[in-house]
């Protein structure tokens, strides 16, 4: 009988379109070599393009110095890390967060995947809007869930509440919200989040089964123009808030994040216990000891949001002057311009030939756009602009 070396589940994950496109880009495009070429301008991932600050390095170095014999022992969620996270979150989301409702995780990524498995069973449906973070579908499929996708409103990229309401069924268990949104930079306003909360409350009552909201918030401290960020947790108590330090600190390789349960969610203890149980059963998905010991110091640090805003303004102004259509993001560190031709993948390939690396909108299930990451240096941005202009002109007749 024929031997199949990988499981059907593995095949289903690999067949997820955004996942397949992402891995084709990582494995077969020569990206790993090209990103190190000084002649190439890399605007793909939210990676650092300058050396880490001394404050960040010192925080990790100090956290690596053992203070007792259990310093490097098995860790679940360390109380000092939970307390520091809760205190910082109270400043960002105006709720009385407490340490006992926070569980440390391997990045926001880990918090999302564990949350899915804690509240949903195989066959349940998870609803999210397009364009999404490109790994939602893969995480849902891995958990045995059924992804249900709706398009965001355009050109605002706001949530389409009517579309969300239309796809909710008796099998709906999770709705994912990502604000500030990757890749669009949209920050959903309070009135939208309040209406979404009403929608989910009504649907939960109608179905006789609670719909949970997973709020993916790695950028909740990266907002521009003095805006105030609002979390869905302010309006819907059955929210699982997932946070990553990788964006705020621009250190995505140091896997550190948490799950936070709003104080108004009733009977949260079973859910928190289940979260820890799944973390253990899935392979001890807790941040390592050094990262947890460092959290109190890390909570004092942040990427330079004002400098990011300066880069946003320079890039947006320059692209618009060339003739690109691009919104000015309200948060995150991405731009999401329209491709000047319908085939965004072809346009991105042309940019790559010119030494400019960006991501196609197709990777975010939104063809006709492309994503630019603002974590590149200002010097890189300035040097890349003539190449963006040349690529645009090459698409124009005559």
CSV table of C-alpha atoms in Angstrom, one decimal:
chain,number,residue,atom,x,y,z
A,1,UNK,CA,0.0,0.0,0.0
A,2,UNK,CA,1.3,3.5,-0.8
A,3,UNK,CA,2.9,5.4,2.1
A,4,UNK,CA,1.9,9.0,2.8
A,5,UNK,CA,4.7,10.6,4.7
A,6,UNK,CA,2.7,13.5,6.1
A,7,UNK,CA,-0.8,13.6,7.6
A,8,UNK,CA,-3.9,14.9,5.9
A,9,UNK,CA,-4.0,17.7,8.5
A,10,UNK,CA,-0.5,18.8,7.4
A,11,UNK,CA,-1.5,18.8,3.8
A,12,UNK,CA,-4.6,20.9,4.5
A,13,UNK,CA,-2.4,23.5,6.3
A,14,UNK,CA,0.0,23.6,3.5
A,15,UNK,CA,-2.8,24.0,1.0
A,16,UNK,CA,-4.1,27.1,2.6
A,17,UNK,CA,-3.6,29.8,-0.1
A,18,UNK,CA,-2.0,32.6,2.0
A,19,UNK,CA,0.2,30.0,3.8
A,20,UNK,CA,1.3,28.4,0.5
A,21,UNK,CA,2.1,31.8,-1.0
A,22,UNK,CA,4.0,32.9,2.1
A,23,UNK,CA,6.2,29.8,2.1
A,24,UNK,CA,6.8,30.0,-1.6
A,25,UNK,CA,8.1,33.5,-1.0
A,26,UNK,CA,10.3,32.4,2.0
A,27,UNK,CA,11.6,29.2,0.4
A,28,UNK,CA,11.8,29.8,-3.3
A,29,UNK,CA,12.2,33.5,-4.0
A,30,UNK,CA,15.8,33.9,-2.9
A,31,UNK,CA,14.4,36.3,-0.2
A,32,UNK,CA,16.9,35.2,2.5
A,33,UNK,CA,19.9,36.1,0.4
A,34,UNK,CA,18.4,39.1,-1.3
A,35,UNK,CA,17.4,40.8,2.0
A,36,UNK,CA,21.0,40.9,3.0
A,37,UNK,CA,22.1,42.6,-0.3
A,38,UNK,CA,23.0,46.3,0.4
A,39,UNK,CA,21.5,47.0,-3.1
A,40,UNK,CA,18.1,45.7,-2.1
A,41,UNK,CA,15.4,47.7,-0.3
A,42,UNK,CA,13.5,45.3,2.1
A,43,UNK,CA,10.0,46.4,3.0
A,44,UNK,CA,8.5,42.9,3.6
A,45,UNK,CA,8.3,41.8,7.3
A,46,UNK,CA,8.2,43.9,10.5
A,47,UNK,CA,11.8,43.1,11.2
A,48,UNK,CA,14.4,45.5,12.7
A,49,UNK,CA,16.7,47.2,10.3
A,50,UNK,CA,18.9,48.8,12.9
A,51,UNK,CA,20.8,47.4,15.9
A,52,UNK,CA,18.7,46.9,19.0
A,53,UNK,CA,18.8,49.7,21.6
A,54,UNK,CA,21.1,49.4,24.5
A,55,UNK,CA,18.2,49.6,26.9
A,56,UNK,CA,16.6,46.5,25.3
A,57,UNK,CA,19.8,44.5,25.3
A,58,UNK,CA,20.5,45.5,28.9
A,59,UNK,CA,17.0,44.4,30.0
A,60,UNK,CA,17.6,40.9,28.5
A,61,UNK,CA,21.2,40.7,29.9
A,62,UNK,CA,20.1,41.6,33.4
A,63,UNK,CA,17.2,39.1,33.2
A,64,UNK,CA,19.7,36.4,32.3
A,65,UNK,CA,21.6,36.8,35.5
A,66,UNK,CA,20.1,34.2,38.0
A,67,UNK,CA,18.8,35.5,41.3
A,68,UNK,CA,17.9,32.1,42.7
A,69,UNK,CA,18.3,28.4,41.9
A,70,UNK,CA,15.0,28.2,40.1
A,71,UNK,CA,15.7,31.2,37.8
A,72,UNK,CA,15.8,28.9,34.8
A,73,UNK,CA,13.4,26.3,36.0
A,74,UNK,CA,10.2,25.4,34.1
A,75,UNK,CA,8.0,28.5,33.9
A,76,UNK,CA,4.3,28.9,33.2
A,77,UNK,CA,3.1,32.5,33.8
A,78,UNK,CA,5.4,34.4,36.1
A,79,UNK,CA,3.6,36.7,38.6
A,80,UNK,CA,6.0,39.6,38.1
A,81,UNK,CA,5.4,39.4,34.3
A,82,UNK,CA,1.7,39.2,34.8
A,83,UNK,CA,1.6,42.2,37.1
A,84,UNK,CA,3.8,44.3,34.8
A,85,UNK,CA,1.6,43.4,31.8
A,86,UNK,CA,-1.6,44.2,33.6
A,87,UNK,CA,-0.3,47.6,34.8
A,88,UNK,CA,0.8,48.5,31.3
A,89,UNK,CA,-2.4,47.3,29.7
A,90,UNK,CA,-4.5,49.5,32.1
A,91,UNK,CA,-2.8,52.5,30.5
A,92,UNK,CA,-3.7,51.4,26.9
A,93,UNK,CA,-7.2,49.9,27.4
A,94,UNK,CA,-9.2,51.7,30.1
A,95,UNK,CA,-10.3,48.6,32.1
A,96,UNK,CA,-9.2,47.4,35.6
A,97,UNK,CA,-7.0,44.6,34.3
A,98,UNK,CA,-5.5,42.4,37.0
A,99,UNK,CA,-2.5,40.0,36.9
A,100,UNK,CA,-4.7,37.0,37.7
A,101,UNK,CA,-6.5,37.3,34.3
A,102,UNK,CA,-3.3,37.4,32.2
A,103,UNK,CA,-1.4,34.4,30.9
A,104,UNK,CA,2.0,34.8,29.3
A,105,UNK,CA,2.4,33.2,25.9
A,106,UNK,CA,4.8,32.6,23.1
A,107,UNK,CA,4.0,35.9,21.3
A,108,UNK,CA,0.5,37.0,20.3
A,109,UNK,CA,0.8,34.2,17.7
A,110,UNK,CA,0.8,31.6,20.6
A,111,UNK,CA,-2.0,33.4,22.4
A,112,UNK,CA,-4.3,33.3,19.3
A,113,UNK,CA,-3.7,29.7,18.4
A,114,UNK,CA,-4.2,28.5,22.0
A,115,UNK,CA,-7.3,30.7,22.4
A,116,UNK,CA,-8.9,29.1,19.3
A,117,UNK,CA,-8.4,25.6,20.8
A,118,UNK,CA,-9.7,26.7,24.2
A,119,UNK,CA,-13.1,28.1,23.2
A,120,UNK,CA,-13.8,26.1,19.9
A,121,UNK,CA,-14.2,22.5,18.9
A,122,UNK,CA,-13.3,20.9,15.6
A,123,UNK,CA,-16.0,21.9,13.0
A,124,UNK,CA,-16.8,25.2,14.7
A,125,UNK,CA,-16.6,28.3,12.6
A,126,UNK,CA,-14.3,31.3,13.0
A,127,UNK,CA,-15.2,34.5,11.2
A,128,UNK,CA,-12.7,37.2,10.2
A,129,UNK,CA,-12.4,40.1,7.7
A,130,UNK,CA,-10.3,40.4,4.6
A,131,UNK,CA,-7.6,41.6,4.3
A,132,UNK,CA,-6.4,39.5,7.3
A,133,UNK,CA,-3.1,38.7,8.9
A,134,UNK,CA,-2.0,36.0,6.6
A,135,UNK,CA,-1.9,33.2,9.1
A,136,UNK,CA,-5.4,33.2,10.6
A,137,UNK,CA,-6.6,30.6,8.1
A,138,UNK,CA,-3.7,28.3,8.8
A,139,UNK,CA,-4.2,28.5,12.6
A,140,UNK,CA,-7.9,27.8,12.2
A,141,UNK,CA,-7.3,24.8,9.9
A,142,UNK,CA,-4.7,23.4,12.3
A,143,UNK,CA,-7.2,23.7,15.1
A,144,UNK,CA,-9.8,21.8,13.0
A,145,UNK,CA,-12.0,24.9,12.6
A,146,UNK,CA,-13.8,26.3,9.6
A,147,UNK,CA,-12.6,29.7,8.4
A,148,UNK,CA,-15.4,32.0,7.3
A,149,UNK,CA,-14.3,35.2,5.5
A,150,UNK,CA,-16.0,38.5,4.8
A,151,UNK,CA,-14.6,41.5,2.9
A,152,UNK,CA,-14.0,44.7,4.8
A,153,UNK,CA,-15.7,47.8,3.5
A,154,UNK,CA,-13.7,49.8,0.9
A,155,UNK,CA,-12.1,52.2,0.6
A,156,UNK,CA,-12.2,52.7,4.4
A,157,UNK,CA,-11.3,49.0,5.2
A,158,UNK,CA,-13.7,49.3,8.2
A,159,UNK,CA,-15.6,46.2,9.4
A,160,UNK,CA,-18.6,45.3,7.4
A,161,UNK,CA,-21.0,44.5,10.2
A,162,UNK,CA,-23.8,43.5,7.9
A,163,UNK,CA,-21.6,41.0,6.2
A,164,UNK,CA,-20.4,39.6,9.5
A,165,UNK,CA,-24.0,39.2,10.7
A,166,UNK,CA,-25.0,37.5,7.5
A,167,UNK,CA,-22.4,34.7,7.9
A,168,UNK,CA,-23.0,33.9,11.6
A,169,UNK,CA,-24.5,30.4,12.0
A,170,UNK,CA,-25.2,28.1,14.9
A,171,UNK,CA,-21.6,26.8,14.4
A,172,UNK,CA,-20.0,30.2,14.8
A,173,UNK,CA,-17.8,30.2,17.9
A,174,UNK,CA,-15.2,32.9,17.2
A,175,UNK,CA,-15.0,36.3,15.5
A,176,UNK,CA,-11.5,37.7,15.1
A,177,UNK,CA,-10.8,41.5,15.1
A,178,UNK,CA,-7.4,42.9,14.4
A,179,UNK,CA,-7.1,46.6,15.3
A,180,UNK,CA,-4.9,48.5,14.4
A,181,UNK,CA,-5.2,46.3,11.4
A,182,UNK,CA,-2.4,44.5,9.6
A,183,UNK,CA,-2.1,45.3,6.6
A,184,UNK,CA,-4.4,48.3,6.3
A,185,UNK,CA,-3.5,50.3,9.4
A,186,UNK,CA,-7.2,50.9,10.1
A,187,UNK,CA,-8.1,51.6,13.7
A,188,UNK,CA,-11.7,50.6,14.3
A,189,UNK,CA,-13.7,53.4,16.0
A,190,UNK,CA,-15.7,52.9,19.2
A,191,UNK,CA,-19.1,53.1,17.4
A,192,UNK,CA,-18.1,50.2,15.2
A,193,UNK,CA,-16.9,48.1,18.1
A,194,UNK,CA,-20.0,48.8,20.1
A,195,UNK,CA,-22.2,47.8,17.2
A,196,UNK,CA,-20.2,44.6,16.8
A,197,UNK,CA,-20.6,43.8,20.4
A,198,UNK,CA,-24.4,44.3,20.1
A,199,UNK,CA,-24.4,42.0,17.1
A,200,UNK,CA,-22.4,39.3,18.8
A,201,UNK,CA,-24.6,39.5,21.9
A,202,UNK,CA,-27.8,39.1,19.9
A,203,UNK,CA,-26.4,36.3,17.8
A,204,UNK,CA,-25.1,34.4,20.9
A,205,UNK,CA,-28.5,34.7,22.5
A,206,UNK,CA,-30.2,33.5,19.3
A,207,UNK,CA,-28.0,30.5,19.0
A,208,UNK,CA,-28.0,29.7,22.7
A,209,UNK,CA,-24.2,29.5,22.5
A,210,UNK,CA,-21.6,32.1,23.3
A,211,UNK,CA,-19.6,33.6,20.4
A,212,UNK,CA,-16.2,34.7,21.6
A,213,UNK,CA,-14.2,37.5,20.1
A,214,UNK,CA,-10.5,37.2,19.7
A,215,UNK,CA,-8.9,40.6,19.6
A,216,UNK,CA,-5.6,40.5,17.9
A,217,UNK,CA,-3.8,43.6,19.3
A,218,UNK,CA,0.0,43.5,18.7
A,219,UNK,CA,-0.2,47.1,17.5
A,220,UNK,CA,-2.4,48.6,20.2
A,221,UNK,CA,0.4,51.0,21.2
A,222,UNK,CA,1.4,52.0,17.7
A,223,UNK,CA,-1.2,54.6,16.7
A,224,UNK,CA,-0.6,57.9,15.0
A,225,UNK,CA,-1.7,61.5,15.1
A,226,UNK,CA,-2.5,61.4,18.8
A,227,UNK,CA,-5.4,59.0,18.3
A,228,UNK,CA,-6.9,57.0,21.2
A,229,UNK,CA,-7.0,53.2,20.7
A,230,UNK,CA,-10.1,51.3,21.7
A,231,UNK,CA,-10.2,47.6,22.2
A,232,UNK,CA,-13.2,45.4,21.6
A,233,UNK,CA,-12.8,44.3,25.2
A,234,UNK,CA,-14.2,47.7,26.3
A,235,UNK,CA,-17.5,46.8,24.7
A,236,UNK,CA,-17.8,43.0,24.7
A,237,UNK,CA,-16.8,41.1,27.9
A,238,UNK,CA,-16.3,37.8,26.1
A,239,UNK,CA,-13.2,39.0,24.4
A,240,UNK,CA,-9.8,37.2,24.5
A,241,UNK,CA,-7.2,40.0,24.1
A,242,UNK,CA,-4.0,38.7,22.5
A,243,UNK,CA,-0.9,40.9,22.7
A,244,UNK,CA,2.6,40.6,21.4
A,245,UNK,CA,5.7,42.5,22.5
A,246,UNK,CA,7.4,41.8,19.2
A,247,UNK,CA,5.8,44.8,17.5
A,248,UNK,CA,6.1,47.4,20.3
A,249,UNK,CA,9.7,46.4,20.9
A,250,UNK,CA,10.5,45.6,17.2
A,251,UNK,CA,11.9,42.2,18.3
A,252,UNK,CA,9.7,39.6,16.7
A,253,UNK,CA,12.3,36.9,17.1
A,254,UNK,CA,12.0,37.0,20.9
A,255,UNK,CA,8.7,35.2,21.4
A,256,UNK,CA,6.8,37.0,24.1
A,257,UNK,CA,3.1,37.9,24.5
A,258,UNK,CA,0.0,37.3,26.6
A,259,UNK,CA,-3.7,36.5,26.7
A,260,UNK,CA,-5.8,38.9,28.8
A,261,UNK,CA,-9.3,38.2,29.9
A,262,UNK,CA,-11.5,41.3,30.6
A,263,UNK,CA,-12.5,41.8,34.2
A,264,UNK,CA,-16.2,41.9,33.2
A,265,UNK,CA,-16.1,38.3,31.7
A,266,UNK,CA,-18.0,36.1,34.1
A,267,UNK,CA,-16.6,32.7,35.2
A,268,UNK,CA,-13.2,33.2,33.5
A,269,UNK,CA,-11.3,30.8,35.8
A,270,UNK,CA,-12.2,27.6,33.8
A,271,UNK,CA,-11.1,29.3,30.6
A,272,UNK,CA,-7.8,30.5,32.1
A,273,UNK,CA,-7.2,27.0,33.4
A,274,UNK,CA,-8.0,25.5,30.0
A,275,UNK,CA,-5.6,28.0,28.4
A,276,UNK,CA,-2.7,26.8,30.5
A,277,UNK,CA,-3.7,23.1,30.0
A,278,UNK,CA,-3.6,23.6,26.2
A,279,UNK,CA,-0.3,25.4,26.5
A,280,UNK,CA,1.2,22.4,28.3
A,281,UNK,CA,-0.3,19.8,26.1
A,282,UNK,CA,0.8,21.5,22.9
A,283,UNK,CA,4.4,21.5,23.9
A,284,UNK,CA,4.9,23.9,26.9
A,285,UNK,CA,4.0,27.1,24.9
A,286,UNK,CA,5.1,29.5,27.6
A,287,UNK,CA,7.8,32.2,27.0
A,288,UNK,CA,11.2,31.2,28.2
A,289,UNK,CA,12.4,32.2,31.7
A,290,UNK,CA,14.6,35.1,30.6
A,291,UNK,CA,11.9,36.8,28.6
A,292,UNK,CA,9.4,36.6,31.4
A,293,UNK,CA,12.0,37.9,34.0
A,294,UNK,CA,12.6,40.8,31.6
A,295,UNK,CA,8.9,41.9,31.2
A,296,UNK,CA,8.9,44.6,33.9
A,297,UNK,CA,11.8,46.3,32.2
A,298,UNK,CA,10.5,45.7,28.7
A,299,UNK,CA,7.2,47.3,29.6
A,300,UNK,CA,9.1,50.6,30.0
A,301,UNK,CA,10.4,50.5,26.4
A,302,UNK,CA,8.8,51.1,23.0
A,303,UNK,CA,9.5,51.6,19.4
A,304,UNK,CA,9.8,55.3,18.5
A,305,UNK,CA,6.2,55.9,17.3
A,306,UNK,CA,6.8,59.5,16.5
A,307,UNK,CA,9.6,58.5,14.1
A,308,UNK,CA,7.4,55.8,12.6
A,309,UNK,CA,4.8,58.5,11.9
A,310,UNK,CA,7.5,60.7,10.3
A,311,UNK,CA,8.4,57.8,8.0
A,312,UNK,CA,4.7,57.2,7.3
A,313,UNK,CA,4.2,60.8,6.3
A,314,UNK,CA,7.2,60.9,4.1
A,315,UNK,CA,6.4,57.7,2.3
A,316,UNK,CA,2.7,58.4,1.8
A,317,UNK,CA,3.4,62.0,0.5
A,318,UNK,CA,6.0,60.7,-1.9
A,319,UNK,CA,3.9,57.9,-3.2
A,320,UNK,CA,0.9,60.1,-3.8
A,321,UNK,CA,3.0,62.7,-5.6
A,322,UNK,CA,4.1,59.9,-8.0
A,323,UNK,CA,0.5,58.9,-8.6
A,324,UNK,CA,0.0,55.9,-6.3
A,325,UNK,CA,-3.3,55.6,-4.4
A,326,UNK,CA,-2.5,55.0,-0.8
A,327,UNK,CA,-4.3,55.8,2.5
A,328,UNK,CA,-2.5,57.1,5.5
A,329,UNK,CA,-2.6,54.4,8.1
A,330,UNK,CA,-4.0,55.3,11.5
A,331,UNK,CA,-1.7,52.7,13.2
A,332,UNK,CA,0.7,49.7,12.8
A,333,UNK,CA,3.8,50.1,10.7
A,334,UNK,CA,2.5,49.3,7.3
A,335,UNK,CA,1.2,51.0,4.1
A,336,UNK,CA,-1.3,49.3,1.8
A,337,UNK,CA,-1.2,51.1,-1.5
A,338,UNK,CA,-3.2,50.1,-4.6
A,339,UNK,CA,-1.3,48.3,-7.2
A,340,UNK,CA,-1.2,50.4,-10.4
A,341,UNK,CA,-2.1,47.2,-12.4
A,342,UNK,CA,-4.8,44.6,-11.4
A,343,UNK,CA,-2.1,41.9,-11.1
A,344,UNK,CA,-0.5,42.9,-7.8
A,345,UNK,CA,1.8,39.8,-7.8
A,346,UNK,CA,3.2,40.8,-11.2
A,347,UNK,CA,3.7,44.4,-10.0
A,348,UNK,CA,5.5,43.2,-6.9
A,349,UNK,CA,7.7,40.9,-9.0
A,350,UNK,CA,8.6,43.9,-11.1
A,351,UNK,CA,9.5,45.9,-8.0
A,352,UNK,CA,11.6,43.0,-6.9
A,353,UNK,CA,13.5,43.0,-10.2
A,354,UNK,CA,14.3,46.7,-9.4
A,355,UNK,CA,15.6,45.8,-6.0
A,356,UNK,CA,12.5,46.7,-3.9
A,357,UNK,CA,10.9,43.9,-1.8
A,358,UNK,CA,7.3,44.3,-0.8
A,359,UNK,CA,4.4,41.9,-0.2
A,360,UNK,CA,1.5,41.4,-2.7
A,361,UNK,CA,-2.1,42.0,-1.6
A,362,UNK,CA,-2.8,38.4,-2.8
A,363,UNK,CA,-0.9,37.2,0.3
A,364,UNK,CA,-3.6,39.0,2.3
A,365,UNK,CA,-6.4,37.7,0.1
A,366,UNK,CA,-6.9,41.2,-1.2
A,367,UNK,CA,-5.6,41.3,-4.8
A,368,UNK,CA,-4.9,44.7,-6.3
A,369,UNK,CA,-2.9,46.0,-3.4
A,370,UNK,CA,0.6,45.6,-1.9
A,371,UNK,CA,2.0,46.0,1.5
A,372,UNK,CA,5.0,48.1,2.5
A,373,UNK,CA,6.6,47.8,6.0
A,374,UNK,CA,7.8,51.0,7.6
A,375,UNK,CA,10.4,49.4,9.9
A,376,UNK,CA,13.0,50.1,7.2
A,377,UNK,CA,15.3,53.0,7.8
A,378,UNK,CA,14.6,56.5,6.6
A,379,UNK,CA,17.7,56.2,4.4
A,380,UNK,CA,16.2,53.0,2.8
A,381,UNK,CA,12.9,54.8,2.2
A,382,UNK,CA,14.6,57.7,0.5
A,383,UNK,CA,16.8,55.6,-1.7
A,384,UNK,CA,13.9,53.4,-2.8
A,385,UNK,CA,11.6,56.2,-4.0
A,386,UNK,CA,13.1,56.5,-7.5
A,387,UNK,CA,12.5,52.7,-7.9
A,388,UNK,CA,8.9,53.0,-6.9
A,389,UNK,CA,8.5,55.8,-9.4
A,390,UNK,CA,10.1,53.9,-12.2
A,391,UNK,CA,7.9,50.9,-11.5
A,392,UNK,CA,4.8,53.0,-11.7
A,393,UNK,CA,5.9,54.7,-14.9
A,394,UNK,CA,6.5,51.3,-16.5
A,395,UNK,CA,2.8,50.5,-16.1
A,396,UNK,CA,1.6,53.6,-17.9
A,397,UNK,CA,1.0,53.7,-21.7
A,398,UNK,CA,3.4,55.6,-23.8
